[in-house]
Amino acid sequence: METVLIDGKKISDEIKDELKIRVERLRGAGVVPGLAAVLVGDNPASITYVNSKAKACEKIGIYSEVIKKPKEISQKELTAVVRDLNERHEIDGILVQSPLPSHLDEHAVTLLIEPGKDVDGFHPYNVGLTLIGKPSFRSCTPYGIIELMRRYNIDPSGKEVVIVGRSNIVGKPLMAMLIQKQKGANATVTVCHSGTKNIAEICHRADILIAAMGSPAFIKSDMVKDGAVVIDVGINRVEDTGSSKGYKLVGDVDFEECRKKTSFITPVPGGVGPMTIAMLLSNTVLSAENRLKIQP
Ligand code: NDP
């Protein structure tokens, strides 16, 4: 079977090019979209993520600001930072990079973000709108998966979709997006998790199998139906003595074993990963358009 390798880098570049045009239109109307990222502490992965988000903003003309705070910051001080960003009219999007140090209440911080600036799509207001199928800021990773499928003409309508993983940022919002009675959705969705008994059997039923668990190469070929579409969200570091870094990134799917059985498959890296930032930029541009009350 001919397998199509889904190129998330290429699609995310296409999206960024489209966004650049929307940003130019906004700038022409006197509005510069703005994204503020709050970075607490010195977690190296968080620093890398925030820097790459800022760089991606700059490339398409979005103003970006990184607010760095020490890991000792109190809940009260962090509250003040978010409230200040809520008030600043030139800031269209606010994100607080996760994870926060353990003494801070991450959920309380999410609740503070003005839903109209919640470009990560994590605020319960936006999550609720997503669930009832209304326009909202959609959580970036699942939104990126929907967009990848749309651009590869993979129509989930009437298909059996199995998602492995029920996190609030991937599995659950993805389920909410895919069950809508809407174009690009309308699927029959099953969500598996660590309490699922016959996971291999359920995965094998899937026309579209989406792995978002954080467990390296968990999905093996005997769990994949012939001709299935396989989307791998997982990003796992595994030891690799042959690499100068000492590790390599792998997904939740055993790529080499599974690819032969699939009609479409995402690689790791280069599949879902680049889409997450593209959709963050997309939400930020949409927020700026809302400020100006123009249609995308
Ligand atoms: P979480 O740890 O929050 O959730 C993992 C989910 O997978 C949980 O629901 C858990 O079940 C389930 N799970 C884990 N192991 C098993 C197992 N052996 N059998 C069945 N279910 C299992 O992870 P995230 O959703 O945040 O992330 C998942 C993966 O996706 C990670 O590798 C992460 O790095 C990656 N990721 C990638 C992004 C991207 O941009 N490409 C963005 C976000 C995440 P239970 O609920 O029962 O514990």
Tab-separated table of C-alpha atoms and ligand atoms in Angstrom:
chain	number	residue	atom	x	y	z
A	1	MET	CA	0.000	0.000	0.000
A	2	GLU	CA	1.172	3.493	-0.885
A	3	THR	CA	1.573	5.471	2.328
A	4	VAL	CA	1.363	9.258	2.349
A	5	LEU	CA	3.689	10.902	4.817
A	6	ILE	CA	1.859	13.908	6.268
A	7	ASP	CA	4.209	16.879	6.163
A	8	GLY	CA	3.334	19.109	9.111
A	9	LYS	CA	6.250	21.432	8.416
A	10	LYS	CA	5.022	22.147	4.883
A	11	ILE	CA	1.408	22.677	5.975
A	12	SER	CA	2.426	24.901	8.889
A	13	ASP	CA	4.526	27.007	6.478
A	14	GLU	CA	1.506	27.349	4.194
A	15	ILE	CA	-0.613	28.490	7.138
A	16	LYS	CA	2.039	31.003	8.193
A	17	ASP	CA	2.139	32.427	4.653
A	18	GLU	CA	-1.648	32.850	4.745
A	19	LEU	CA	-1.442	34.479	8.165
A	20	LYS	CA	1.238	36.899	6.952
A	21	ILE	CA	-1.297	38.306	4.476
A	22	ARG	CA	-3.906	38.709	7.235
A	23	VAL	CA	-1.317	40.419	9.451
A	24	GLU	CA	-0.438	42.840	6.640
A	25	ARG	CA	-4.137	43.650	6.285
A	26	LEU	CA	-4.390	44.295	10.016
A	27	ARG	CA	-1.265	46.443	10.009
A	28	GLY	CA	-2.682	48.386	7.070
A	29	ALA	CA	-5.707	49.121	9.244
A	30	GLY	CA	-3.463	50.276	12.103
A	31	VAL	CA	-3.581	47.120	14.210
A	32	VAL	CA	-0.444	45.141	15.039
A	33	PRO	CA	-1.421	41.755	16.489
A	34	GLY	CA	0.319	41.156	19.818
A	35	LEU	CA	1.115	37.984	21.737
A	36	ALA	CA	2.436	37.987	25.300
A	37	ALA	CA	4.037	34.883	26.750
A	38	VAL	CA	4.605	34.615	30.483
A	39	LEU	CA	7.588	32.448	31.347
A	40	VAL	CA	8.034	31.488	34.989
A	41	GLY	CA	11.330	29.968	36.101
A	42	ASP	CA	14.133	28.477	34.043
A	43	ASN	CA	12.816	25.153	32.748
A	44	PRO	CA	14.960	24.639	29.585
A	45	ALA	CA	12.090	23.105	27.561
A	46	SER	CA	9.788	26.006	28.475
A	47	ILE	CA	12.461	28.537	27.474
A	48	THR	CA	12.873	26.765	24.111
A	49	TYR	CA	9.088	26.672	23.499
A	50	VAL	CA	8.582	30.331	24.397
A	51	ASN	CA	11.536	31.441	22.259
A	52	SER	CA	10.302	29.494	19.266
A	53	LYS	CA	6.811	30.982	19.666
A	54	ALA	CA	8.306	34.500	19.837
A	55	LYS	CA	10.453	33.834	16.772
A	56	ALA	CA	7.472	32.492	14.821
A	57	CYS	CA	5.499	35.642	15.716
A	58	GLU	CA	8.243	37.940	14.501
A	59	LYS	CA	8.498	36.083	11.186
A	60	ILE	CA	4.897	36.861	10.275
A	61	GLY	CA	4.737	40.371	11.734
A	62	ILE	CA	3.062	39.669	15.091
A	63	TYR	CA	4.421	41.741	17.984
A	64	SER	CA	5.608	39.403	20.707
A	65	GLU	CA	6.583	40.027	24.280
A	66	VAL	CA	8.108	37.531	26.691
A	67	ILE	CA	7.536	38.353	30.350
A	68	LYS	CA	10.085	36.465	32.408
A	69	LYS	CA	9.446	35.921	36.103
A	70	PRO	CA	11.534	34.089	38.689
A	71	LYS	CA	10.395	30.650	39.818
A	72	GLU	CA	9.716	32.055	43.312
A	73	ILE	CA	6.934	34.349	42.036
A	74	SER	CA	3.828	34.210	44.237
A	75	GLN	CA	0.322	33.421	43.000
A	76	LYS	CA	-0.644	37.003	43.825
A	77	GLU	CA	2.196	38.457	41.757
A	78	LEU	CA	1.431	36.176	38.810
A	79	THR	CA	-2.229	37.155	39.060
A	80	ALA	CA	-1.197	40.798	38.751
A	81	VAL	CA	0.911	40.011	35.646
A	82	VAL	CA	-2.020	38.316	33.885
A	83	ARG	CA	-4.506	41.023	34.933
A	84	ASP	CA	-2.183	43.680	33.524
A	85	LEU	CA	-1.999	41.823	30.186
A	86	ASN	CA	-5.798	41.497	30.141
A	87	GLU	CA	-5.993	45.297	30.353
A	88	ARG	CA	-3.445	46.091	27.645
A	89	HIS	CA	-5.371	46.718	24.443
A	90	GLU	CA	-2.357	46.064	22.166
A	91	ILE	CA	-2.057	42.492	23.493
A	92	ASP	CA	-4.408	40.156	21.614
A	93	GLY	CA	-3.147	36.859	22.975
A	94	ILE	CA	-1.853	35.762	26.369
A	95	LEU	CA	-0.202	32.476	27.153
A	96	VAL	CA	1.300	31.305	30.401
A	97	GLN	CA	3.871	28.643	29.591
A	98	SER	CA	3.243	25.336	31.299
A	99	PRO	CA	4.390	23.713	33.545
A	100	LEU	CA	4.379	26.256	36.341
A	101	PRO	CA	6.393	25.620	39.528
A	102	SER	CA	4.438	23.358	41.885
A	103	HIS	CA	3.541	26.075	44.414
A	104	LEU	CA	1.464	27.847	41.744
A	105	ASP	CA	-2.113	26.944	40.850
A	106	GLU	CA	-2.100	26.584	37.066
A	107	HIS	CA	-5.855	26.186	36.754
A	108	ALA	CA	-6.448	29.409	38.716
A	109	VAL	CA	-4.102	31.217	36.321
A	110	THR	CA	-5.956	29.840	33.275
A	111	LEU	CA	-9.234	31.115	34.737
A	112	LEU	CA	-7.759	34.610	35.039
A	113	ILE	CA	-6.957	34.985	31.354
A	114	GLU	CA	-9.561	37.038	29.542
A	115	PRO	CA	-11.317	34.438	27.295
A	116	GLY	CA	-11.067	36.821	24.326
A	117	LYS	CA	-7.268	36.688	24.657
A	118	ASP	CA	-7.003	32.986	25.515
A	119	VAL	CA	-5.183	31.985	22.314
A	120	ASP	CA	-4.091	28.638	23.811
A	121	GLY	CA	-7.801	27.781	24.051
A	122	PHE	CA	-7.439	26.421	27.584
A	123	HIS	CA	-10.000	28.621	29.390
A	124	PRO	CA	-13.164	26.673	30.298
A	125	TYR	CA	-15.198	29.296	28.424
A	126	ASN	CA	-13.437	28.419	25.156
A	127	VAL	CA	-13.396	24.706	25.972
A	128	GLY	CA	-17.173	24.894	26.514
A	129	LEU	CA	-17.747	26.729	23.231
A	130	THR	CA	-15.649	24.095	21.451
A	131	LEU	CA	-17.766	21.370	23.043
A	132	ILE	CA	-21.044	22.895	21.847
A	133	GLY	CA	-19.599	23.530	18.381
A	134	LYS	CA	-19.562	27.336	18.519
A	135	PRO	CA	-16.726	29.606	17.315
A	136	SER	CA	-14.011	29.798	19.953
A	137	PHE	CA	-10.281	29.802	20.423
A	138	ARG	CA	-9.609	26.132	19.915
A	139	SER	CA	-6.833	24.330	21.732
A	140	CYS	CA	-3.860	24.563	19.365
A	141	THR	CA	-2.683	20.936	19.055
A	142	PRO	CA	-6.108	19.380	18.321
A	143	TYR	CA	-6.952	22.333	16.077
A	144	GLY	CA	-3.693	21.633	14.214
A	145	ILE	CA	-4.679	17.982	13.753
A	146	ILE	CA	-8.091	18.993	12.329
A	147	GLU	CA	-6.321	21.397	9.974
A	148	LEU	CA	-3.764	18.769	8.876
A	149	MET	CA	-6.558	16.362	7.992
A	150	ARG	CA	-8.519	19.054	6.151
A	151	ARG	CA	-5.525	20.022	4.052
A	152	TYR	CA	-4.783	16.384	3.188
A	153	ASN	CA	-8.456	15.828	2.242
A	154	ILE	CA	-8.896	13.289	5.026
A	155	ASP	CA	-12.593	13.559	5.828
A	156	PRO	CA	-13.455	12.179	9.278
A	157	SER	CA	-17.205	12.218	8.560
A	158	GLY	CA	-18.748	8.830	9.298
A	159	LYS	CA	-15.346	7.377	10.171
A	160	GLU	CA	-14.434	5.506	13.296
A	161	VAL	CA	-11.852	7.623	15.108
A	162	VAL	CA	-9.949	6.326	18.102
A	163	ILE	CA	-7.996	8.766	20.258
A	164	VAL	CA	-5.582	7.315	22.812
A	165	GLY	CA	-5.176	9.882	25.605
A	166	ARG	CA	-7.752	12.058	27.384
A	167	SER	CA	-5.744	15.092	28.462
A	168	ASN	CA	-7.445	18.478	28.686
A	169	ILE	CA	-5.129	19.941	26.051
A	170	VAL	CA	-5.195	17.178	23.425
A	171	GLY	CA	-7.506	14.153	23.780
A	172	LYS	CA	-10.647	15.766	25.209
A	173	PRO	CA	-10.767	18.885	22.999
A	174	LEU	CA	-9.943	16.762	19.939
A	175	MET	CA	-12.863	14.492	20.771
A	176	ALA	CA	-15.085	17.582	21.118
A	177	MET	CA	-13.988	18.899	17.722
A	178	LEU	CA	-14.396	15.598	15.894
A	179	ILE	CA	-17.916	14.748	17.113
A	180	GLN	CA	-19.485	18.002	15.876
A	181	LYS	CA	-22.162	17.766	13.230
A	182	GLN	CA	-19.983	19.938	11.019
A	183	LYS	CA	-17.809	19.765	7.931
A	184	GLY	CA	-14.371	18.347	8.762
A	185	ALA	CA	-15.819	16.471	11.765
A	186	ASN	CA	-18.941	14.277	12.178
A	187	ALA	CA	-16.878	11.250	13.244
A	188	THR	CA	-17.710	8.426	15.622
A	189	VAL	CA	-15.146	8.929	18.362
A	190	THR	CA	-13.790	6.587	21.020
A	191	VAL	CA	-11.343	7.909	23.614
A	192	CYS	CA	-8.990	5.434	25.317
A	193	HIS	CA	-6.951	5.966	28.469
A	194	SER	CA	-5.090	4.014	31.118
A	195	GLY	CA	-8.363	2.533	32.371
A	196	THR	CA	-9.279	1.110	28.964
A	197	LYS	CA	-9.301	-2.680	28.996
A	198	ASN	CA	-9.037	-3.883	25.387
A	199	ILE	CA	-7.027	-1.042	23.915
A	200	ALA	CA	-5.377	-2.997	21.068
A	201	GLU	CA	-8.738	-4.254	19.846
A	202	ILE	CA	-10.297	-0.771	19.982
A	203	CYS	CA	-7.349	0.791	18.151
A	204	HIS	CA	-7.616	-1.869	15.474
A	205	ARG	CA	-11.182	-0.736	14.693
A	206	ALA	CA	-10.009	2.783	13.877
A	207	ASP	CA	-10.204	4.286	10.411
A	208	ILE	CA	-8.322	7.186	11.975
A	209	LEU	CA	-6.083	6.411	14.954
A	210	ILE	CA	-4.700	9.319	16.981
A	211	ALA	CA	-2.088	8.624	19.660
A	212	ALA	CA	-1.603	11.302	22.332
A	213	MET	CA	-0.264	9.498	25.359
A	214	GLY	CA	3.410	10.251	25.903
A	215	SER	CA	4.468	6.612	25.697
A	216	PRO	CA	7.270	5.938	23.169
A	217	ALA	CA	6.322	3.603	20.282
A	218	PHE	CA	3.323	2.216	22.192
A	219	ILE	CA	1.195	1.720	19.080
A	220	LYS	CA	2.395	-1.385	17.243
A	221	SER	CA	1.402	-2.594	13.786
A	222	ASP	CA	-0.972	-5.252	15.112
A	223	MET	CA	-3.048	-2.418	16.649
A	224	VAL	CA	-3.464	-0.692	13.286
A	225	LYS	CA	-6.111	-1.570	10.705
A	226	ASP	CA	-4.941	-1.926	7.094
A	227	GLY	CA	-5.273	1.423	5.344
A	228	ALA	CA	-5.829	3.432	8.541
A	229	VAL	CA	-4.820	7.069	8.945
A	230	VAL	CA	-2.411	7.340	11.875
A	231	ILE	CA	-1.759	10.652	13.609
A	232	ASP	CA	1.033	10.655	16.190
A	233	VAL	CA	0.924	13.491	18.706
A	234	GLY	CA	3.513	12.059	21.083
A	235	ILE	CA	6.878	13.702	21.558
A	236	ASN	CA	9.167	11.512	23.651
A	237	ARG	CA	12.883	11.751	24.287
A	238	VAL	CA	14.591	8.386	24.144
A	239	GLU	CA	18.263	7.671	24.643
A	240	ASP	CA	20.313	7.623	21.457
A	241	THR	CA	24.010	7.099	21.919
A	242	GLY	CA	24.577	7.721	18.203
A	243	SER	CA	23.318	11.311	18.474
A	244	SER	CA	25.470	14.193	19.712
A	245	LYS	CA	22.631	15.208	22.047
A	246	GLY	CA	22.470	11.682	23.484
A	247	TYR	CA	18.756	11.403	22.713
A	248	LYS	CA	16.263	11.410	19.855
A	249	LEU	CA	12.601	12.315	19.606
A	250	VAL	CA	10.083	9.574	18.909
A	251	GLY	CA	6.309	9.493	18.866
A	252	ASP	CA	3.757	7.245	20.534
A	253	VAL	CA	3.561	5.164	17.353
A	254	ASP	CA	6.147	2.621	16.282
A	255	PHE	CA	6.617	4.456	13.004
A	256	GLU	CA	8.742	1.964	11.066
A	257	GLU	CA	6.527	-0.952	12.039
A	258	CYS	CA	3.204	0.805	11.412
A	259	ARG	CA	3.837	2.934	8.336
A	260	LYS	CA	3.480	0.017	5.913
A	261	LYS	CA	-0.111	-0.586	7.014
A	262	THR	CA	-1.271	3.014	6.876
A	263	SER	CA	-2.735	5.165	4.122
A	264	PHE	CA	-1.496	8.354	5.853
A	265	ILE	CA	0.883	8.759	8.778
A	266	THR	CA	2.511	11.690	10.588
A	267	PRO	CA	6.231	11.449	11.390
A	268	VAL	CA	7.792	12.606	14.663
A	269	PRO	CA	9.293	15.133	14.462
A	270	GLY	CA	7.752	17.076	11.580
A	271	GLY	CA	4.108	15.959	11.829
A	272	VAL	CA	1.745	17.412	14.420
A	273	GLY	CA	4.496	19.351	16.254
A	274	PRO	CA	4.900	22.301	13.850
A	275	MET	CA	1.117	22.670	13.614
A	276	THR	CA	0.711	23.625	17.275
A	277	ILE	CA	2.639	26.894	16.893
A	278	ALA	CA	0.944	27.636	13.552
A	279	MET	CA	-2.477	27.397	15.215
A	280	LEU	CA	-1.320	29.571	18.120
A	281	LEU	CA	-0.391	32.240	15.570
A	282	SER	CA	-3.716	31.701	13.822
A	283	ASN	CA	-5.655	32.225	17.075
A	284	THR	CA	-3.636	35.385	17.787
A	285	VAL	CA	-4.384	36.831	14.351
A	286	LEU	CA	-8.060	35.952	14.803
A	287	SER	CA	-8.060	37.748	18.147
A	288	ALA	CA	-6.579	40.870	16.525
A	289	GLU	CA	-9.216	40.653	13.794
A	290	ASN	CA	-11.868	40.458	16.502
A	291	ARG	CA	-10.356	43.635	17.998
A	292	LEU	CA	-10.807	45.350	14.658
A	293	LYS	CA	-14.077	43.519	13.995
A	294	ILE	CA	-12.982	42.264	10.583
A	295	GLN	CA	-13.710	38.891	9.039
A	296	PRO	CA	-10.724	36.555	8.487
B	1	NDP	P1	-0.856	13.709	29.402
B	1	NDP	O1	0.203	13.011	30.182
B	1	NDP	O2	-1.548	14.878	29.990
B	1	NDP	O3	-1.984	12.629	29.016
B	1	NDP	C1	-1.641	11.372	28.508
B	1	NDP	C2	-2.888	10.573	28.284
B	1	NDP	O4	-2.531	9.307	27.739
B	1	NDP	C3	-3.679	10.302	29.555
B	1	NDP	O5	-5.062	10.401	29.282
B	1	NDP	C4	-3.298	8.863	29.917
B	1	NDP	O6	-4.324	8.157	30.560
B	1	NDP	C5	-3.078	8.271	28.538
B	1	NDP	N1	-2.122	7.168	28.596
B	1	NDP	C6	-0.812	7.226	28.936
B	1	NDP	N2	-0.247	5.998	28.872
B	1	NDP	C7	-1.239	5.166	28.485
B	1	NDP	C8	-1.314	3.755	28.245
B	1	NDP	N3	-0.237	2.973	28.376
B	1	NDP	N4	-2.494	3.235	27.859
B	1	NDP	C9	-3.585	4.026	27.689
B	1	NDP	N5	-3.585	5.351	27.912
B	1	NDP	C10	-2.430	5.922	28.307
B	1	NDP	O7	-0.195	14.055	28.014
B	1	NDP	P2	-0.517	15.169	26.903
B	1	NDP	O8	-1.866	14.971	26.322
B	1	NDP	O9	-0.142	16.507	27.404
B	1	NDP	O10	0.594	14.762	25.817
B	1	NDP	C11	0.587	13.501	25.210
B	1	NDP	C12	1.801	13.415	24.304
B	1	NDP	O11	1.677	14.382	23.282
B	1	NDP	C13	3.137	13.708	24.991
B	1	NDP	O12	4.143	12.927	24.377
B	1	NDP	C14	3.386	15.177	24.685
B	1	NDP	O13	4.746	15.507	24.671
B	1	NDP	C15	2.793	15.268	23.305
B	1	NDP	N6	2.314	16.596	22.959
B	1	NDP	C16	2.670	17.060	21.737
B	1	NDP	C17	2.237	18.291	21.324
B	1	NDP	C18	2.615	18.735	19.964
B	1	NDP	O14	2.650	19.916	19.714
B	1	NDP	N7	2.878	17.818	19.035
B	1	NDP	C19	1.444	19.160	22.188
B	1	NDP	C20	1.020	18.532	23.417
B	1	NDP	C21	1.485	17.293	23.788
B	1	NDP	P3	-4.921	8.579	32.009
B	1	NDP	O15	-5.756	9.804	31.764
B	1	NDP	O16	-5.747	7.421	32.403
B	1	NDP	O17	-3.735	8.844	32.875
